[in-house]
CSV table of C-alpha atoms (C1' of nucleotides) in Angstrom, one decimal:
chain,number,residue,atom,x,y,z
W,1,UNK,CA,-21.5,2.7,25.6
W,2,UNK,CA,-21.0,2.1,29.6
W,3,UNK,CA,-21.0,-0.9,30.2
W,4,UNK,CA,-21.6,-3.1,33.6
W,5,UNK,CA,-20.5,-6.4,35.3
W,6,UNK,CA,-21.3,-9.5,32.6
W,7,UNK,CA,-20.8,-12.1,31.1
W,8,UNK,CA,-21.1,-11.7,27.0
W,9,UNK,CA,-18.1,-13.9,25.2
W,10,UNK,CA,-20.3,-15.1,22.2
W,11,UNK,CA,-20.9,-11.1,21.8
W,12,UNK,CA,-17.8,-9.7,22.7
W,13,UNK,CA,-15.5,-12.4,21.2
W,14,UNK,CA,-16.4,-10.8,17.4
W,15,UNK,CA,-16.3,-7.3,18.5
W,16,UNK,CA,-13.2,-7.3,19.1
W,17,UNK,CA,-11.7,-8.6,16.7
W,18,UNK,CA,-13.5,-6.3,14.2
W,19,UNK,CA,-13.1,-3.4,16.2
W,20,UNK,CA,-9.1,-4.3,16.2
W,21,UNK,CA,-10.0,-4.5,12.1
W,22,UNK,CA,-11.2,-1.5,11.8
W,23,UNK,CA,-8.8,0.2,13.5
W,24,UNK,CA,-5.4,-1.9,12.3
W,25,UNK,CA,-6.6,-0.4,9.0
W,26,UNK,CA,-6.9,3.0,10.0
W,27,UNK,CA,-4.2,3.7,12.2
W,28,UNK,CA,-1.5,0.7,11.4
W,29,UNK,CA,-1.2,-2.3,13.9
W,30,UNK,CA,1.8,0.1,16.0
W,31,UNK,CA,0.0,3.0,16.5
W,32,UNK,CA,-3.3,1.5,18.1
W,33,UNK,CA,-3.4,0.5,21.6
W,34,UNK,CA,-5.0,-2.5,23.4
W,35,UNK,CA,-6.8,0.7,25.1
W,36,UNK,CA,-8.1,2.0,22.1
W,37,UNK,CA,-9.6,-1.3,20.7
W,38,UNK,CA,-11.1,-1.6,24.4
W,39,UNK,CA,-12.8,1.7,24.2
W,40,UNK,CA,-14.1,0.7,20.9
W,41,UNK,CA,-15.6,-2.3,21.9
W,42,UNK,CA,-17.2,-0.9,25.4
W,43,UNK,CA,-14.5,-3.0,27.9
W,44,UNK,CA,-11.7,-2.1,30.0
W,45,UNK,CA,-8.4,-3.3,28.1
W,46,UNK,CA,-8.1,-6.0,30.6
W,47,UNK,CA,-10.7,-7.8,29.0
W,48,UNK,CA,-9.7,-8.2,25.7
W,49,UNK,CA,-7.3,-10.7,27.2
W,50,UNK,CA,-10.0,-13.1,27.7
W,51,UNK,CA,-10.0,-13.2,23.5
W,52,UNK,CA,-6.4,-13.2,22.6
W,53,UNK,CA,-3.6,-14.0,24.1
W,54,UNK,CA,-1.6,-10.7,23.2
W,55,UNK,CA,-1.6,-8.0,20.7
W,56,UNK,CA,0.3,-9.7,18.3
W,57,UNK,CA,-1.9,-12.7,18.1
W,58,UNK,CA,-5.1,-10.8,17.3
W,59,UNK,CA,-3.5,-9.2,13.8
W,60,UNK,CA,-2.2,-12.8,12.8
W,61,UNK,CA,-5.6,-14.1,13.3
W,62,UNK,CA,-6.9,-11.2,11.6
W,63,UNK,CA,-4.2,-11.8,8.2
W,64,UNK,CA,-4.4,-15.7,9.0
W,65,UNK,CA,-8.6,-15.4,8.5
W,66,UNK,CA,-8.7,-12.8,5.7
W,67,UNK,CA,-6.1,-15.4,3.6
W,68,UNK,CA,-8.0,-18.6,4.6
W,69,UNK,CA,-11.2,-17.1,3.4
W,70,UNK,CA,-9.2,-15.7,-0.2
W,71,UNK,CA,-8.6,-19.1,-0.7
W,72,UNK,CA,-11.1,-21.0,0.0
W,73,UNK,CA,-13.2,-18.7,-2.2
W,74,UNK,CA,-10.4,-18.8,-4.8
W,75,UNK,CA,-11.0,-22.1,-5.4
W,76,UNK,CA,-14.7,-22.6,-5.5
W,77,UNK,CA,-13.8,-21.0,-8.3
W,78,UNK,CA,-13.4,-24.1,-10.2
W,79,UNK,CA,-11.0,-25.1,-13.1
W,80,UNK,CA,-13.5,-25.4,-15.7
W,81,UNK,CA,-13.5,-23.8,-19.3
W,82,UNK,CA,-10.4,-22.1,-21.6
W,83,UNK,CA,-7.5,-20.5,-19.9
W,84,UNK,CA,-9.5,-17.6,-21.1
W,85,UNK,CA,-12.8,-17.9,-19.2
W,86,UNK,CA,-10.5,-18.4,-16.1
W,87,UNK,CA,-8.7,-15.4,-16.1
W,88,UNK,CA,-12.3,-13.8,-16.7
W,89,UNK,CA,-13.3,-15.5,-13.6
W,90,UNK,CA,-10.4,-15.0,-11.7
W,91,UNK,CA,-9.8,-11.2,-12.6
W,92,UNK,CA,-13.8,-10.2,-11.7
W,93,UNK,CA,-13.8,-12.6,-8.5
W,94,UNK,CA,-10.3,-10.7,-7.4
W,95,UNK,CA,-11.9,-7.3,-7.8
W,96,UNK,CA,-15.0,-8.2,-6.1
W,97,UNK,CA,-13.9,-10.6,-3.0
W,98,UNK,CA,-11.3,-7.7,-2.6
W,99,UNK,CA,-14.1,-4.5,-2.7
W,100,UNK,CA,-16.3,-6.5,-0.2
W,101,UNK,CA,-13.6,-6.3,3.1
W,102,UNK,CA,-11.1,-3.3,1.8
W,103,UNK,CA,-10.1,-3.1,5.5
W,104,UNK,CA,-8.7,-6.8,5.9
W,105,UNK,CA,-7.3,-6.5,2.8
W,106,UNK,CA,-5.6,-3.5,3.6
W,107,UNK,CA,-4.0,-5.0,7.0
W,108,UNK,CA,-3.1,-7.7,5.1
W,109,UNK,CA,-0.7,-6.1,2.6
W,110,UNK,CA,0.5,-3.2,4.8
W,111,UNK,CA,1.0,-4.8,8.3
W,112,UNK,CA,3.2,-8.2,7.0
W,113,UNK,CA,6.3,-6.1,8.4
W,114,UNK,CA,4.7,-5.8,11.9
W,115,UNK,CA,4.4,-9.7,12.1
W,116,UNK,CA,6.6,-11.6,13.8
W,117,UNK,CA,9.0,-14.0,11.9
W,118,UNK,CA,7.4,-17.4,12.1
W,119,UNK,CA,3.9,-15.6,11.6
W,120,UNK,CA,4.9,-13.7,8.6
W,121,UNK,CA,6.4,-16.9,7.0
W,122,UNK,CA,3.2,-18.3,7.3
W,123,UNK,CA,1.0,-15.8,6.2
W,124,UNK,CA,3.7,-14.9,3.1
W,125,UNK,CA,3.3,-19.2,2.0
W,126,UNK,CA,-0.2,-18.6,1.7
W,127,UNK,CA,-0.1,-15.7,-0.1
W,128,UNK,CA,2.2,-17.3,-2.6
W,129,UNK,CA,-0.5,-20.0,-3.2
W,130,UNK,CA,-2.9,-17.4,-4.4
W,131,UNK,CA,-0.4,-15.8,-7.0
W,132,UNK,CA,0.4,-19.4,-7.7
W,133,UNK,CA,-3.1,-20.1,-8.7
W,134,UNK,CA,-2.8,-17.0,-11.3
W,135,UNK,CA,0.3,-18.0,-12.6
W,136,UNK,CA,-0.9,-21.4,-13.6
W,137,UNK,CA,-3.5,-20.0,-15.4
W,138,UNK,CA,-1.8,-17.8,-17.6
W,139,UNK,CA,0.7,-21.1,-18.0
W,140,UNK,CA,-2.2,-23.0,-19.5
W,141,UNK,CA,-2.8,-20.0,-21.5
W,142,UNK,CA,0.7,-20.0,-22.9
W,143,UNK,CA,0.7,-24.0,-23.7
W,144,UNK,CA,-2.6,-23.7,-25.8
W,145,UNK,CA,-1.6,-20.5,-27.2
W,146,UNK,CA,-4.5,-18.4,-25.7
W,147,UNK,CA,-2.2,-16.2,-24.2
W,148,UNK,CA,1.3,-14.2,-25.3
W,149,UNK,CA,3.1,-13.5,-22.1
W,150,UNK,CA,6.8,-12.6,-22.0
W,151,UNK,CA,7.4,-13.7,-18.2
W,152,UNK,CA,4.5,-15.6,-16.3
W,153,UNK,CA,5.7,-14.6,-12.9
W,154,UNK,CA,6.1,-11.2,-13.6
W,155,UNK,CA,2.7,-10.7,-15.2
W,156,UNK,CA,1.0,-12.6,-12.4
W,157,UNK,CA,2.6,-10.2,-9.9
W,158,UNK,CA,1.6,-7.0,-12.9
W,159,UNK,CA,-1.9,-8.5,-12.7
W,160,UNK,CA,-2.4,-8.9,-9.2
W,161,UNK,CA,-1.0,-5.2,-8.3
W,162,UNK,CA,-3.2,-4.0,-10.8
W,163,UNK,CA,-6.3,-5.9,-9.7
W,164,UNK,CA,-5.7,-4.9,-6.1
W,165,UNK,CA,-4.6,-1.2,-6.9
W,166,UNK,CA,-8.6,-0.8,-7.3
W,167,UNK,CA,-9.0,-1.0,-3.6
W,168,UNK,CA,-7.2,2.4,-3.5
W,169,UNK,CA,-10.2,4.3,-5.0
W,170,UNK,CA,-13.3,2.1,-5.4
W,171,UNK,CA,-16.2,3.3,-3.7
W,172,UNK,CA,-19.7,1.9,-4.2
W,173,UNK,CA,-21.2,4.6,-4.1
W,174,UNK,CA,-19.1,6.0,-7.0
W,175,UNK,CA,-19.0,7.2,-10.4
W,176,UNK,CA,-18.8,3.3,-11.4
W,177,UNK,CA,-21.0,-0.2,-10.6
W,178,UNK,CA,-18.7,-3.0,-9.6
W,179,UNK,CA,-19.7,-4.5,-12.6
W,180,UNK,CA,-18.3,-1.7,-14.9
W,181,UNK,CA,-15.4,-1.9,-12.9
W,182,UNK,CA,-15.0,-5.3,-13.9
W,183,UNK,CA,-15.6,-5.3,-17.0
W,184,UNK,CA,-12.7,-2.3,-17.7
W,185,UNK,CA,-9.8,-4.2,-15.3
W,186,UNK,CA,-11.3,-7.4,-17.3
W,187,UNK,CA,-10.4,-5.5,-20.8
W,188,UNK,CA,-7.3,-4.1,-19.7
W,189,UNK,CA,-6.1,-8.0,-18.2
W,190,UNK,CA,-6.7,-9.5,-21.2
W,191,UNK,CA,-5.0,-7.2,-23.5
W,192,UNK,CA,-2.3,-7.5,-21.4
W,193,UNK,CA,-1.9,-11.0,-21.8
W,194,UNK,CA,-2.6,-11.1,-25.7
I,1,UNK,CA,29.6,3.9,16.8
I,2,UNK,CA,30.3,5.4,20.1
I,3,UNK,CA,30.5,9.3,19.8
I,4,UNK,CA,32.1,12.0,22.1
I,5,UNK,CA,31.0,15.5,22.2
I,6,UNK,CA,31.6,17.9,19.3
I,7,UNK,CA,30.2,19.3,16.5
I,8,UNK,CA,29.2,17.2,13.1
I,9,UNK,CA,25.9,19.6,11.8
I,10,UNK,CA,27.1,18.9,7.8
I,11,UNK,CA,27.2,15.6,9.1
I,12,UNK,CA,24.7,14.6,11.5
I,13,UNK,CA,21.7,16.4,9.1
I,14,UNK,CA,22.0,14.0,6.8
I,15,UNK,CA,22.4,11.3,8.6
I,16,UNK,CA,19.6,11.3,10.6
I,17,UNK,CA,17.5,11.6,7.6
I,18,UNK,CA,19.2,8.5,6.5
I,19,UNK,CA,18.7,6.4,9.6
I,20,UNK,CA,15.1,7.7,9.8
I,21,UNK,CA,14.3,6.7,6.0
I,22,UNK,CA,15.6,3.4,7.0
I,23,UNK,CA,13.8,2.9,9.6
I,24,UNK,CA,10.2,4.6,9.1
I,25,UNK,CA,10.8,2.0,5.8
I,26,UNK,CA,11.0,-1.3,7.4
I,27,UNK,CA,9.4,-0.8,10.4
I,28,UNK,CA,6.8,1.6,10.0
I,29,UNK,CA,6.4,5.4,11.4
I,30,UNK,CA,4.5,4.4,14.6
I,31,UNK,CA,6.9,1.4,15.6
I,32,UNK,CA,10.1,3.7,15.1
I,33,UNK,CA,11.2,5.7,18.1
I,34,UNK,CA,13.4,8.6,18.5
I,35,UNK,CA,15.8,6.8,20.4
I,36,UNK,CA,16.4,3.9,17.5
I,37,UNK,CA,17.1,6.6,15.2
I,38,UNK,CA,19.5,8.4,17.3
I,39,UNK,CA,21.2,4.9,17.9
I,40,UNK,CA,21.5,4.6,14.2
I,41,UNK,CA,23.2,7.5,13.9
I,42,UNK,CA,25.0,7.8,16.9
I,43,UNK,CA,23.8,10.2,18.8
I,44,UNK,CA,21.9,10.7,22.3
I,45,UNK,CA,17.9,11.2,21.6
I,46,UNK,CA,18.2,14.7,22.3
I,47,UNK,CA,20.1,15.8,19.8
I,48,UNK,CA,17.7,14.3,16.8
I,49,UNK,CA,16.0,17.8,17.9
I,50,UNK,CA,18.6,20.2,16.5
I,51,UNK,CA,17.4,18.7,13.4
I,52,UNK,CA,13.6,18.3,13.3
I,53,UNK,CA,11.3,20.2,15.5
I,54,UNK,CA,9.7,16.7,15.9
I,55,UNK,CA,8.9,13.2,14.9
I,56,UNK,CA,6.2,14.4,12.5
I,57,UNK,CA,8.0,16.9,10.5
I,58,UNK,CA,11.1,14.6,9.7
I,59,UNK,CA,8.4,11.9,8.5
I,60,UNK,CA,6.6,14.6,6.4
I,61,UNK,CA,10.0,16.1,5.0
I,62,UNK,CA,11.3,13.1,3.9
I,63,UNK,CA,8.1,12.8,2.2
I,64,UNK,CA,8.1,15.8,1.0
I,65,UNK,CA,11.5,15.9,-0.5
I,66,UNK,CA,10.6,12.2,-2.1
I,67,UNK,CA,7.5,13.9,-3.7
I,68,UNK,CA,9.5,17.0,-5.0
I,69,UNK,CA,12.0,14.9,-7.1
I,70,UNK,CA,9.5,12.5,-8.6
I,71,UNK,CA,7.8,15.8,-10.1
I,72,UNK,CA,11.2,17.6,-11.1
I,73,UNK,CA,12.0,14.3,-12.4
I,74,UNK,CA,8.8,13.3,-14.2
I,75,UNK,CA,8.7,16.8,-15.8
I,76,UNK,CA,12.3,16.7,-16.9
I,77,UNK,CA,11.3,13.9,-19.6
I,78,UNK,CA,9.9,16.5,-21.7
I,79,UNK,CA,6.6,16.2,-23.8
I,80,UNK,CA,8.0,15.1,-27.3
I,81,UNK,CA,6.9,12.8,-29.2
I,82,UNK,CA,3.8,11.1,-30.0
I,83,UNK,CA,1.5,9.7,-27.2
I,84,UNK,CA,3.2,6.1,-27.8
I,85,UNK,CA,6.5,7.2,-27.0
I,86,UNK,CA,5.9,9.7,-24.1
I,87,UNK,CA,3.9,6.3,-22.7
I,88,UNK,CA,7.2,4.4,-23.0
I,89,UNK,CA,9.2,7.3,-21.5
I,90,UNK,CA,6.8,7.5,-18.5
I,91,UNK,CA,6.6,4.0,-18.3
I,92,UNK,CA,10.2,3.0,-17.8
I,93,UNK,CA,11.1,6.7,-16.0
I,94,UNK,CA,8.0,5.1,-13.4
I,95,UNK,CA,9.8,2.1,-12.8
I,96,UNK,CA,13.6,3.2,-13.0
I,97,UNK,CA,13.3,6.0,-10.7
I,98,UNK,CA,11.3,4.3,-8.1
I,99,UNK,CA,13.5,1.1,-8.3
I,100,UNK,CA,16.7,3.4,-7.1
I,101,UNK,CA,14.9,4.5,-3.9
I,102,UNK,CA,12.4,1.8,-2.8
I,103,UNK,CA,12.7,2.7,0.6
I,104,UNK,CA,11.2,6.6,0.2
I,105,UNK,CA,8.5,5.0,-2.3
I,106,UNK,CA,7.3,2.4,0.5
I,107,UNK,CA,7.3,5.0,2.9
I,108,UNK,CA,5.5,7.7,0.5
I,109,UNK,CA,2.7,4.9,-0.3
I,110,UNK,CA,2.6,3.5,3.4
I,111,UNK,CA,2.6,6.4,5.9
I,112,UNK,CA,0.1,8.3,4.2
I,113,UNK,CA,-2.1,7.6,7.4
I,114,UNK,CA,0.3,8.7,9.5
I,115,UNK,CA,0.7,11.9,8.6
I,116,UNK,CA,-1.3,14.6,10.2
I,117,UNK,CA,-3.9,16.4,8.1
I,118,UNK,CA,-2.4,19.4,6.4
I,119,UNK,CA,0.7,17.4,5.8
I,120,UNK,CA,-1.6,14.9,4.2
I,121,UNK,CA,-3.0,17.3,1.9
I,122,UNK,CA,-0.2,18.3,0.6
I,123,UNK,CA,1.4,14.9,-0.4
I,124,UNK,CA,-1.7,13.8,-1.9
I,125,UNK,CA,-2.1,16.9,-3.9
I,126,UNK,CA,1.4,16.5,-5.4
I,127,UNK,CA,0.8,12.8,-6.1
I,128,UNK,CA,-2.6,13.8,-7.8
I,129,UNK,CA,0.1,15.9,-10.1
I,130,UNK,CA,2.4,13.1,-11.0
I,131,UNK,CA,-1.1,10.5,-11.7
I,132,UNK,CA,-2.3,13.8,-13.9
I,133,UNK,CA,1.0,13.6,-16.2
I,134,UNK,CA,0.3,10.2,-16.8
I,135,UNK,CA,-3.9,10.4,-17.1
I,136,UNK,CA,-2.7,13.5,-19.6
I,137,UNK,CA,-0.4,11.5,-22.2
I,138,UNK,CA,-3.3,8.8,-22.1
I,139,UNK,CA,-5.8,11.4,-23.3
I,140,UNK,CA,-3.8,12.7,-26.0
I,141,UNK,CA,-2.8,9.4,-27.2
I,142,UNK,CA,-7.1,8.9,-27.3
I,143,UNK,CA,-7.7,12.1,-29.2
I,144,UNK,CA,-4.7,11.0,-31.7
I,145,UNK,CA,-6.2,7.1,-31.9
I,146,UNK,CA,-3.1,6.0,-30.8
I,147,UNK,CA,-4.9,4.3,-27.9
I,148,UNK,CA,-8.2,2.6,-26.7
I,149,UNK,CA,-8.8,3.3,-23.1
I,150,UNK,CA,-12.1,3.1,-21.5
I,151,UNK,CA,-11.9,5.4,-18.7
I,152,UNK,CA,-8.4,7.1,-18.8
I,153,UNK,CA,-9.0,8.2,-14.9
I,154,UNK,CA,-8.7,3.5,-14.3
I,155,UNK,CA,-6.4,3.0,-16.7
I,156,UNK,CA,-4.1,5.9,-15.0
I,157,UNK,CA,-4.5,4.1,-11.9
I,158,UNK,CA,-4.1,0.7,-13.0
I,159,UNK,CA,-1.0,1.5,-14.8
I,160,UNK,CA,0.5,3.2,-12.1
I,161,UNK,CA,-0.2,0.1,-9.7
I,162,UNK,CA,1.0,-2.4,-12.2
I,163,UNK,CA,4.2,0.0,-12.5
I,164,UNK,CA,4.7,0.6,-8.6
I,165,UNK,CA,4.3,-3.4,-7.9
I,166,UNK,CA,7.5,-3.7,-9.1
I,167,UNK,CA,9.6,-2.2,-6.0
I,168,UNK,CA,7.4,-5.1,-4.2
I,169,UNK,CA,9.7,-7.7,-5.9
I,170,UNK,CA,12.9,-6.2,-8.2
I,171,UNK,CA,16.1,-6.8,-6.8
I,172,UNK,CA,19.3,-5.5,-8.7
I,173,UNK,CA,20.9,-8.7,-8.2
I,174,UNK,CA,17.9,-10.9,-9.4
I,175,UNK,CA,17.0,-12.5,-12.8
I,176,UNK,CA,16.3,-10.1,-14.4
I,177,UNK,CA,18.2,-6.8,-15.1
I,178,UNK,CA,16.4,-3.6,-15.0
I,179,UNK,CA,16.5,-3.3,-19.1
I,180,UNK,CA,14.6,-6.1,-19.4
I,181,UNK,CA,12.0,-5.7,-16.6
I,182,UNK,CA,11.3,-2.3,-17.9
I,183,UNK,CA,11.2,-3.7,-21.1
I,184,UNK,CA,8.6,-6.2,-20.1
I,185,UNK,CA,6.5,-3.7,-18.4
I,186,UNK,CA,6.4,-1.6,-21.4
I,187,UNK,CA,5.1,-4.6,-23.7
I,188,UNK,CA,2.2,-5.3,-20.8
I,189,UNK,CA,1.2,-1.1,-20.5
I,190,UNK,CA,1.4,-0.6,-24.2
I,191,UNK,CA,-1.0,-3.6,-25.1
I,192,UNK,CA,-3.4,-2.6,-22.2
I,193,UNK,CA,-4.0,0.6,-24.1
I,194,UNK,CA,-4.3,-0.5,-27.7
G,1,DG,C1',-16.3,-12.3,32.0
G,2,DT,C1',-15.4,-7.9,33.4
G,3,DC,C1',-13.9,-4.8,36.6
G,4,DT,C1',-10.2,-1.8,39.1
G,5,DA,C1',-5.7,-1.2,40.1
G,6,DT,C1',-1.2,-1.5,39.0
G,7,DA,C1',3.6,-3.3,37.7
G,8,DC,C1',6.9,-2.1,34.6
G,9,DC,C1',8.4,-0.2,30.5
G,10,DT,C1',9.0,3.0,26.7
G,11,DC,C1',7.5,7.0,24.5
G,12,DG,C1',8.3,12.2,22.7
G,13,DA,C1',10.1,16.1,24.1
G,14,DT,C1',12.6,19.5,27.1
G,15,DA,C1',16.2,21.7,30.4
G,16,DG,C1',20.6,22.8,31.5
G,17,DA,C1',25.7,21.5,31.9
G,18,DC,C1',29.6,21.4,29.0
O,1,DG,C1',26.0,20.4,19.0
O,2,DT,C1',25.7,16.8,22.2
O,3,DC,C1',25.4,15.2,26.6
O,4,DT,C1',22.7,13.5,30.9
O,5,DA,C1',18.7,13.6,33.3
O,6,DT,C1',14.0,13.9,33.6
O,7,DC,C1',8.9,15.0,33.0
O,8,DG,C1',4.4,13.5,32.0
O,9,DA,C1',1.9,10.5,29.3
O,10,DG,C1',0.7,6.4,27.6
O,11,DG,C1',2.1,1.5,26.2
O,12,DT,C1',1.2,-4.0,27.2
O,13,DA,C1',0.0,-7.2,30.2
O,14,DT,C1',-1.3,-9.2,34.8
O,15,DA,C1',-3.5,-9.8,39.6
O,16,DG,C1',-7.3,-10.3,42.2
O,17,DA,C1',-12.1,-8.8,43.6
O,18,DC,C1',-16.7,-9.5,42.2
DNA sequence: GTCTATACCTCGATAGAC
DNA sequence: GTCTATCGAGGTATAGAC
């Protein structure tokens, strides 16, 4: 892991930032050091400040990257089909975009208090567009009957916390496929909703 | 706020508990120093340590204590009834009790990793209690046919997400009082189970 | 682009006066 | 029981050599 005098930007660029992801989700964004990500990475700290401007900077674009990429993917998704085959879609492409980077997702929920203001505004709007997304779903549900829900906004924020409460235990190399998982939040969702 | 010498122990305990809660809660564990806390409350850093042998053990007593009344509480709703109604009893005990302390809730769910190892084990081992209460009442409502549950170990978990997510949101003063929200909540767990 | 060295600050925790 | 003062460690970030 020593490393010499060199020049290695397209190589060191992305290590750093996951090695900051990897241990953001360990540790929490206050407990790890500019030193510790360093060490990770095979650089003196000093470096690192060739890839971010400061600490702060490398967790938004960690939370601003993880978000962009949720919904981007959210809405490949499409808007085809019955309210019903939407939430299908939606509730199995939750639980498995979510299983694939547990450790972004995790920053991404448990570090919004270490962000500063403007930062966490922006990162909070875009969060908001994904539980929007939900929400309008289970609307279209309501309107054509599909669906019985008492409060949309409340069972978009039940659905989501349950969806993403998987993240807590899953491990692939568990007791469960992803698939089964699916298939069991995917029952539970829609009797929820019926 | 500015304090002369003296003696305040009855006092002081307390209240450093208080200002630490507080704090560890919207800041996080690692981002809170001594010092704040002993602004909070008054007092000069040093004299935090007449109260805590150190910045661990308050964290991991406040924790503690938080875990301690959940059980005591959770076990004081009895185990009458049929399956369907001890549900409902869990399910709006779950979301009354945490609603009236969010701040030891976040910290219970959020410092986890902050806590060092044996202290860890021991939280985790009580909350494993309180998610066995739950997983229990779902099994007997199976055996009974009162409800349809896949895998009772999910739909434990996923009902105790969906039930937590509310301190994410609930405010007393919003649009909803806590009646109806628990009300709500009941309707959503009790068709997920059916 | 990375290194070494360092400025400057804040941390947790302790010692001893009152 | 609280104060002031302080220790030693470690924090972020920068400067300048290579």
């Amino acid at each position: 892991m020593a490393r010499t005098t060199g020049s290695h930007s397209e190589i060191t660029g992305p290590r750093v930032r996951e090695a900051a992801l990897r241990l953001f989700a360990r540790h929490g964004y206050a407990a790890v050091s500019m030193r510790q990500i360093a060490t990770e990475v095979g650089v003196q700290a000093g470096a690192l400040y060739n890839y971010t401007p400061d600490k702060q900077s490398l967790l938004f674009s960690l939370m601003r990257g993880h978000m962009d990429e949720l919904l981007a993917a959210r809405k490949a998704l499409g808007e085809e089909g019955s309210p019903t085959d939407r939430l299908e879609r939606f509730t199995r492409f939750h639980i498995s975009f979510h299983s694939e980077r547990p450790e972004a997702v995790f920053i991404s929920y448990m570090e919004l208090r270490s962000l500063e203001p403007e930062n966490f505004q922006i990162i909070e709007s875009l969060r908001r567009d994904y539980e929007n997304a939900l929400e309008g779903i289970l609307r279209d549900g309501m309107d054509s009957g599909a669906f019985t829900v008492a409060d949309p906004k409340i069972a978009t924020l039940a659905v989501i916390a349950m969806l993403t409460g998987v993240n807590t235990w899953y491990r692939s190399a568990g007791r469960l496929t992803l698939e089964e998982v699916e298939q069991i939040y995917w029952d539970m969702v829609r009797r929820c909703v019926s």
